[in-house]
Backbone as JSON Lines, residues from 0, in Angstrom:
{"i":0,"aa":"M","n":[32.62,-10.73,-10.72],"ca":[32.45,-11.42,-9.47],"c":[31.0,-11.33,-8.97]}
{"i":1,"aa":"I","n":[30.38,-10.16,-9.18],"ca":[28.98,-9.97,-8.76],"c":[28.08,-10.94,-9.52]}
{"i":2,"aa":"I","n":[28.34,-11.12,-10.79],"ca":[27.51,-12.0,-11.62],"c":[27.57,-13.43,-11.12]}
{"i":3,"aa":"I","n":[28.76,-13.9,-10.78],"ca":[28.92,-15.28,-10.31],"c":[28.2,-15.49,-8.98]}
{"i":4,"aa":"L","n":[28.4,-14.57,-8.04],"ca":[27.78,-14.72,-6.73],"c":[26.26,-14.61,-6.79]}
{"i":5,"aa":"L","n":[25.76,-13.69,-7.59],"ca":[24.31,-13.58,-7.71],"c":[23.71,-14.73,-8.5]}
{"i":6,"aa":"S","n":[24.46,-15.32,-9.41],"ca":[23.98,-16.51,-10.11],"c":[23.84,-17.69,-9.16]}
{"i":7,"aa":"I","n":[24.81,-17.85,-8.27],"ca":[24.73,-18.91,-7.26],"c":[23.54,-18.65,-6.34]}
{"i":8,"aa":"M","n":[23.36,-17.4,-5.94],"ca":[22.22,-17.04,-5.08],"c":[20.9,-17.29,-5.79]}
{"i":9,"aa":"A","n":[20.84,-17.04,-7.09],"ca":[19.62,-17.28,-7.86],"c":[19.28,-18.77,-7.88]}
{"i":10,"aa":"V","n":[20.29,-19.61,-8.05],"ca":[20.06,-21.06,-8.05],"c":[19.54,-21.51,-6.69]}
{"i":11,"aa":"V","n":[20.12,-20.99,-5.62],"ca":[19.67,-21.35,-4.27],"c":[18.23,-20.87,-4.03]}
{"i":12,"aa":"L","n":[17.92,-19.65,-4.45],"ca":[16.57,-19.13,-4.25],"c":[15.52,-19.9,-5.03]}
{"i":13,"aa":"V","n":[15.82,-20.22,-6.29],"ca":[14.86,-20.98,-7.1],"c":[14.69,-22.39,-6.55]}
{"i":14,"aa":"T","n":[15.79,-23.01,-6.13],"ca":[15.7,-24.35,-5.54],"c":[14.84,-24.34,-4.28]}
{"i":15,"aa":"M","n":[15.08,-23.36,-3.43],"ca":[14.29,-23.25,-2.2],"c":[12.83,-22.98,-2.52]}
{"i":16,"aa":"G","n":[12.57,-22.14,-3.51],"ca":[11.19,-21.85,-3.91],"c":[10.47,-23.07,-4.44]}
{"i":17,"aa":"V","n":[11.16,-23.86,-5.25],"ca":[10.55,-25.09,-5.79],"c":[10.28,-26.08,-4.67]}
{"i":18,"aa":"L","n":[11.21,-26.19,-3.73],"ca":[10.99,-27.09,-2.59],"c":[9.79,-26.65,-1.75]}
{"i":19,"aa":"L","n":[9.68,-25.35,-1.53],"ca":[8.54,-24.85,-0.75],"c":[7.22,-25.04,-1.49]}
{"i":20,"aa":"Y","n":[7.24,-24.89,-2.8],"ca":[6.0,-24.97,-3.56],"c":[5.56,-26.41,-3.82]}
{"i":21,"aa":"T","n":[6.5,-27.31,-4.09],"ca":[6.11,-28.66,-4.49],"c":[6.36,-29.72,-3.42]}
{"i":22,"aa":"K","n":[7.47,-29.68,-2.74],"ca":[7.84,-30.72,-1.78],"c":[7.52,-30.28,-0.36]}
{"i":23,"aa":"Q","n":[6.27,-30.03,-0.09],"ca":[5.87,-29.49,1.2],"c":[5.92,-30.52,2.32]}
{"i":24,"aa":"A","n":[6.0,-31.79,1.99],"ca":[6.04,-32.83,3.02],"c":[7.29,-32.69,3.89]}
{"i":25,"aa":"I","n":[8.35,-32.14,3.33],"ca":[9.57,-31.92,4.09],"c":[9.3,-30.95,5.25]}
{"i":26,"aa":"F","n":[8.55,-29.91,4.98],"ca":[8.29,-28.88,5.98],"c":[7.15,-29.25,6.9]}
{"i":27,"aa":"F","n":[6.28,-30.17,6.46],"ca":[5.18,-30.58,7.33],"c":[5.65,-31.51,8.44]}
{"i":28,"aa":"S","n":[6.91,-31.93,8.4],"ca":[7.45,-32.65,9.55],"c":[7.78,-31.67,10.68]}
{"i":29,"aa":"L","n":[7.87,-30.37,10.34],"ca":[8.16,-29.34,11.34],"c":[6.91,-28.62,11.83]}
{"i":30,"aa":"I","n":[5.92,-28.46,10.94],"ca":[4.7,-27.73,11.29],"c":[3.49,-28.6,11.02]}
{"i":31,"aa":"I","n":[2.35,-28.18,11.54],"ca":[1.11,-28.94,11.36],"c":[0.63,-28.79,9.92]}
{"i":32,"aa":"E","n":[0.17,-29.9,9.35],"ca":[-0.32,-29.88,7.97],"c":[-1.79,-29.47,7.96]}
{"i":33,"aa":"N","n":[-2.05,-28.26,7.46],"ca":[-3.4,-27.78,7.24],"c":[-3.39,-26.83,6.05]}
{"i":34,"aa":"S","n":[-4.57,-26.37,5.67],"ca":[-4.65,-25.55,4.46],"c":[-3.96,-24.19,4.63]}
{"i":35,"aa":"Q","n":[-4.0,-23.64,5.83],"ca":[-3.35,-22.36,6.08],"c":[-1.83,-22.47,5.93]}
{"i":36,"aa":"N","n":[-1.25,-23.54,6.47],"ca":[0.2,-23.73,6.34],"c":[0.6,-24.09,4.92]}
{"i":37,"aa":"R","n":[-0.27,-24.82,4.23],"ca":[0.0,-25.15,2.82],"c":[0.04,-23.88,1.97]}
{"i":38,"aa":"T","n":[-0.9,-22.97,2.22],"ca":[-0.91,-21.68,1.51],"c":[0.31,-20.84,1.87]}
{"i":39,"aa":"F","n":[0.7,-20.86,3.13],"ca":[1.88,-20.14,3.59],"c":[3.13,-20.62,2.83]}
{"i":40,"aa":"L","n":[3.32,-21.92,2.74],"ca":[4.49,-22.47,2.06],"c":[4.47,-22.18,0.55]}
{"i":41,"aa":"R","n":[3.3,-22.29,-0.05],"ca":[3.21,-22.01,-1.5],"c":[3.46,-20.53,-1.8]}
{"i":42,"aa":"T","n":[2.95,-19.66,-0.95],"ca":[3.15,-18.22,-1.15],"c":[4.63,-17.88,-1.1]}
{"i":43,"aa":"F","n":[5.31,-18.35,-0.07],"ca":[6.74,-18.06,0.02],"c":[7.54,-18.8,-1.04]}
{"i":44,"aa":"G","n":[7.06,-19.93,-1.51],"ca":[7.71,-20.62,-2.63],"c":[7.69,-19.76,-3.88]}
{"i":45,"aa":"I","n":[6.54,-19.17,-4.17],"ca":[6.43,-18.28,-5.33],"c":[7.3,-17.04,-5.15]}
{"i":46,"aa":"I","n":[7.31,-16.48,-3.94],"ca":[8.13,-15.3,-3.68],"c":[9.61,-15.61,-3.89]}
{"i":47,"aa":"F","n":[10.08,-16.77,-3.41],"ca":[11.49,-17.13,-3.58],"c":[11.83,-17.4,-5.05]}
{"i":48,"aa":"I","n":[10.91,-17.98,-5.8],"ca":[11.16,-18.19,-7.23],"c":[11.27,-16.84,-7.95]}
{"i":49,"aa":"I","n":[10.38,-15.91,-7.62],"ca":[10.44,-14.57,-8.22],"c":[11.74,-13.86,-7.84]}
{"i":50,"aa":"L","n":[12.15,-13.99,-6.57],"ca":[13.41,-13.39,-6.14],"c":[14.6,-14.01,-6.87]}
{"i":51,"aa":"G","n":[14.54,-15.31,-7.14],"ca":[15.62,-15.96,-7.88],"c":[15.74,-15.45,-9.3]}
{"i":52,"aa":"I","n":[14.6,-15.27,-9.96],"ca":[14.61,-14.73,-11.33],"c":[15.08,-13.28,-11.32]}
{"i":53,"aa":"L","n":[14.61,-12.51,-10.35],"ca":[15.05,-11.13,-10.22],"c":[16.55,-11.04,-9.92]}
{"i":54,"aa":"C","n":[17.05,-12.0,-9.19],"ca":[18.47,-12.05,-8.86],"c":[19.32,-12.2,-10.12]}
{"i":55,"aa":"L","n":[18.87,-12.99,-11.07],"ca":[19.61,-13.12,-12.33],"c":[19.66,-11.8,-13.09]}
{"i":56,"aa":"F","n":[18.52,-11.09,-13.14],"ca":[18.5,-9.8,-13.82],"c":[19.42,-8.79,-13.15]}
{"i":57,"aa":"V","n":[19.41,-8.76,-11.82],"ca":[20.29,-7.84,-11.09],"c":[21.75,-8.2,-11.33]}
{"i":58,"aa":"G","n":[22.04,-9.5,-11.4],"ca":[23.41,-9.93,-11.66],"c":[23.91,-9.52,-13.02]}
{"i":59,"aa":"F","n":[23.04,-9.59,-14.02],"ca":[23.47,-9.21,-15.37],"c":[23.56,-7.7,-15.55]}
{"i":60,"aa":"L","n":[22.89,-6.93,-14.68],"ca":[23.05,-5.48,-14.72],"c":[24.45,-5.08,-14.25]}
{"i":61,"aa":"N","n":[25.0,-5.86,-13.31],"ca":[26.37,-5.71,-12.83],"c":[26.61,-4.33,-12.21]}
{"i":62,"aa":"H","n":[25.64,-3.86,-11.41],"ca":[25.79,-2.61,-10.67],"c":[25.82,-2.95,-9.19]}
{"i":63,"aa":"L","n":[26.81,-2.45,-8.51],"ca":[26.98,-2.75,-7.09],"c":[25.81,-2.23,-6.25]}
{"i":64,"aa":"E","n":[25.32,-1.05,-6.57],"ca":[24.22,-0.48,-5.79],"c":[22.95,-1.32,-5.91]}
{"i":65,"aa":"W","n":[22.63,-1.77,-7.12],"ca":[21.46,-2.62,-7.32],"c":[21.63,-3.96,-6.62]}
{"i":66,"aa":"A","n":[22.84,-4.51,-6.66],"ca":[23.1,-5.79,-6.01],"c":[22.94,-5.69,-4.5]}
{"i":67,"aa":"I","n":[23.46,-4.64,-3.91],"ca":[23.33,-4.47,-2.46],"c":[21.88,-4.23,-2.07]}
{"i":68,"aa":"T","n":[21.16,-3.45,-2.85],"ca":[19.74,-3.21,-2.58],"c":[18.95,-4.5,-2.67]}
{"i":69,"aa":"F","n":[19.24,-5.31,-3.7],"ca":[18.55,-6.58,-3.84],"c":[18.86,-7.51,-2.67]}
{"i":70,"aa":"L","n":[20.14,-7.58,-2.28],"ca":[20.52,-8.46,-1.17],"c":[19.86,-8.03,0.14]}
{"i":71,"aa":"C","n":[19.73,-6.73,0.37],"ca":[19.02,-6.26,1.57],"c":[17.55,-6.68,1.54]}
{"i":72,"aa":"G","n":[16.91,-6.51,0.39],"ca":[15.51,-6.92,0.26],"c":[15.33,-8.42,0.41]}
{"i":73,"aa":"M","n":[16.25,-9.18,-0.18],"ca":[16.18,-10.63,-0.09],"c":[16.37,-11.09,1.35]}
{"i":74,"aa":"L","n":[17.28,-10.47,2.08],"ca":[17.48,-10.81,3.49],"c":[16.27,-10.46,4.34]}
{"i":75,"aa":"I","n":[15.59,-9.38,4.02],"ca":[14.38,-9.01,4.76],"c":[13.28,-10.04,4.52]}
{"i":76,"aa":"V","n":[13.07,-10.43,3.27],"ca":[12.05,-11.44,2.95],"c":[12.4,-12.77,3.6]}
{"i":77,"aa":"S","n":[13.66,-13.16,3.54],"ca":[14.09,-14.41,4.14],"c":[13.93,-14.38,5.66]}
{"i":78,"aa":"G","n":[14.2,-13.24,6.27],"ca":[14.01,-13.1,7.71],"c":[12.54,-13.19,8.1]}
{"i":79,"aa":"I","n":[11.68,-12.58,7.3],"ca":[10.24,-12.66,7.57],"c":[9.77,-14.11,7.47]}
{"i":80,"aa":"F","n":[10.24,-14.82,6.43],"ca":[9.87,-16.23,6.29],"c":[10.35,-17.04,7.49]}
{"i":81,"aa":"S","n":[11.58,-16.84,7.9],"ca":[12.13,-17.59,9.03],"c":[11.36,-17.29,10.31]}
{"i":82,"aa":"F","n":[11.04,-16.03,10.53],"ca":[10.29,-15.65,11.73],"c":[8.9,-16.29,11.74]}
{"i":83,"aa":"L","n":[8.2,-16.21,10.61],"ca":[6.85,-16.78,10.55],"c":[6.87,-18.31,10.66]}
{"i":84,"aa":"L","n":[7.88,-18.94,10.06],"ca":[7.99,-20.39,10.16],"c":[8.29,-20.81,11.59]}
{"i":85,"aa":"S","n":[9.14,-20.07,12.27],"ca":[9.45,-20.42,13.66],"c":[8.24,-20.23,14.57]}
{"i":86,"aa":"R","n":[7.39,-19.24,14.27],"ca":[6.17,-19.07,15.05],"c":[5.2,-20.22,14.82]}
{"i":87,"aa":"K","n":[5.19,-20.78,13.61],"ca":[4.29,-21.89,13.31],"c":[4.8,-23.2,13.91]}
{"i":88,"aa":"M","n":[6.08,-23.26,14.25],"ca":[6.65,-24.48,14.8],"c":[6.32,-24.67,16.29]}
{"i":89,"aa":"R","n":[5.79,-23.67,16.95],"ca":[5.48,-23.79,18.38],"c":[4.39,-24.75,18.66]}
């Protein structure tokens, strides 16, 4: 069950990372388009892609402790991204 759920999470993370890295026009409707925001989106795009790949490895390890630790870390990174994006939307 852990493998299936983390595989779905990996697909979501990689998809979100690719959207942040390549399809930035979607997010520029929410924030101002400048080089600082472009770098911000690309940085978090790379981080989400790395988290997605790491998620697959954690899923194949099939250890509950590693999965919970990864999910806590992923939620922290996602929260930081959401907080910083909301600050840029002002």
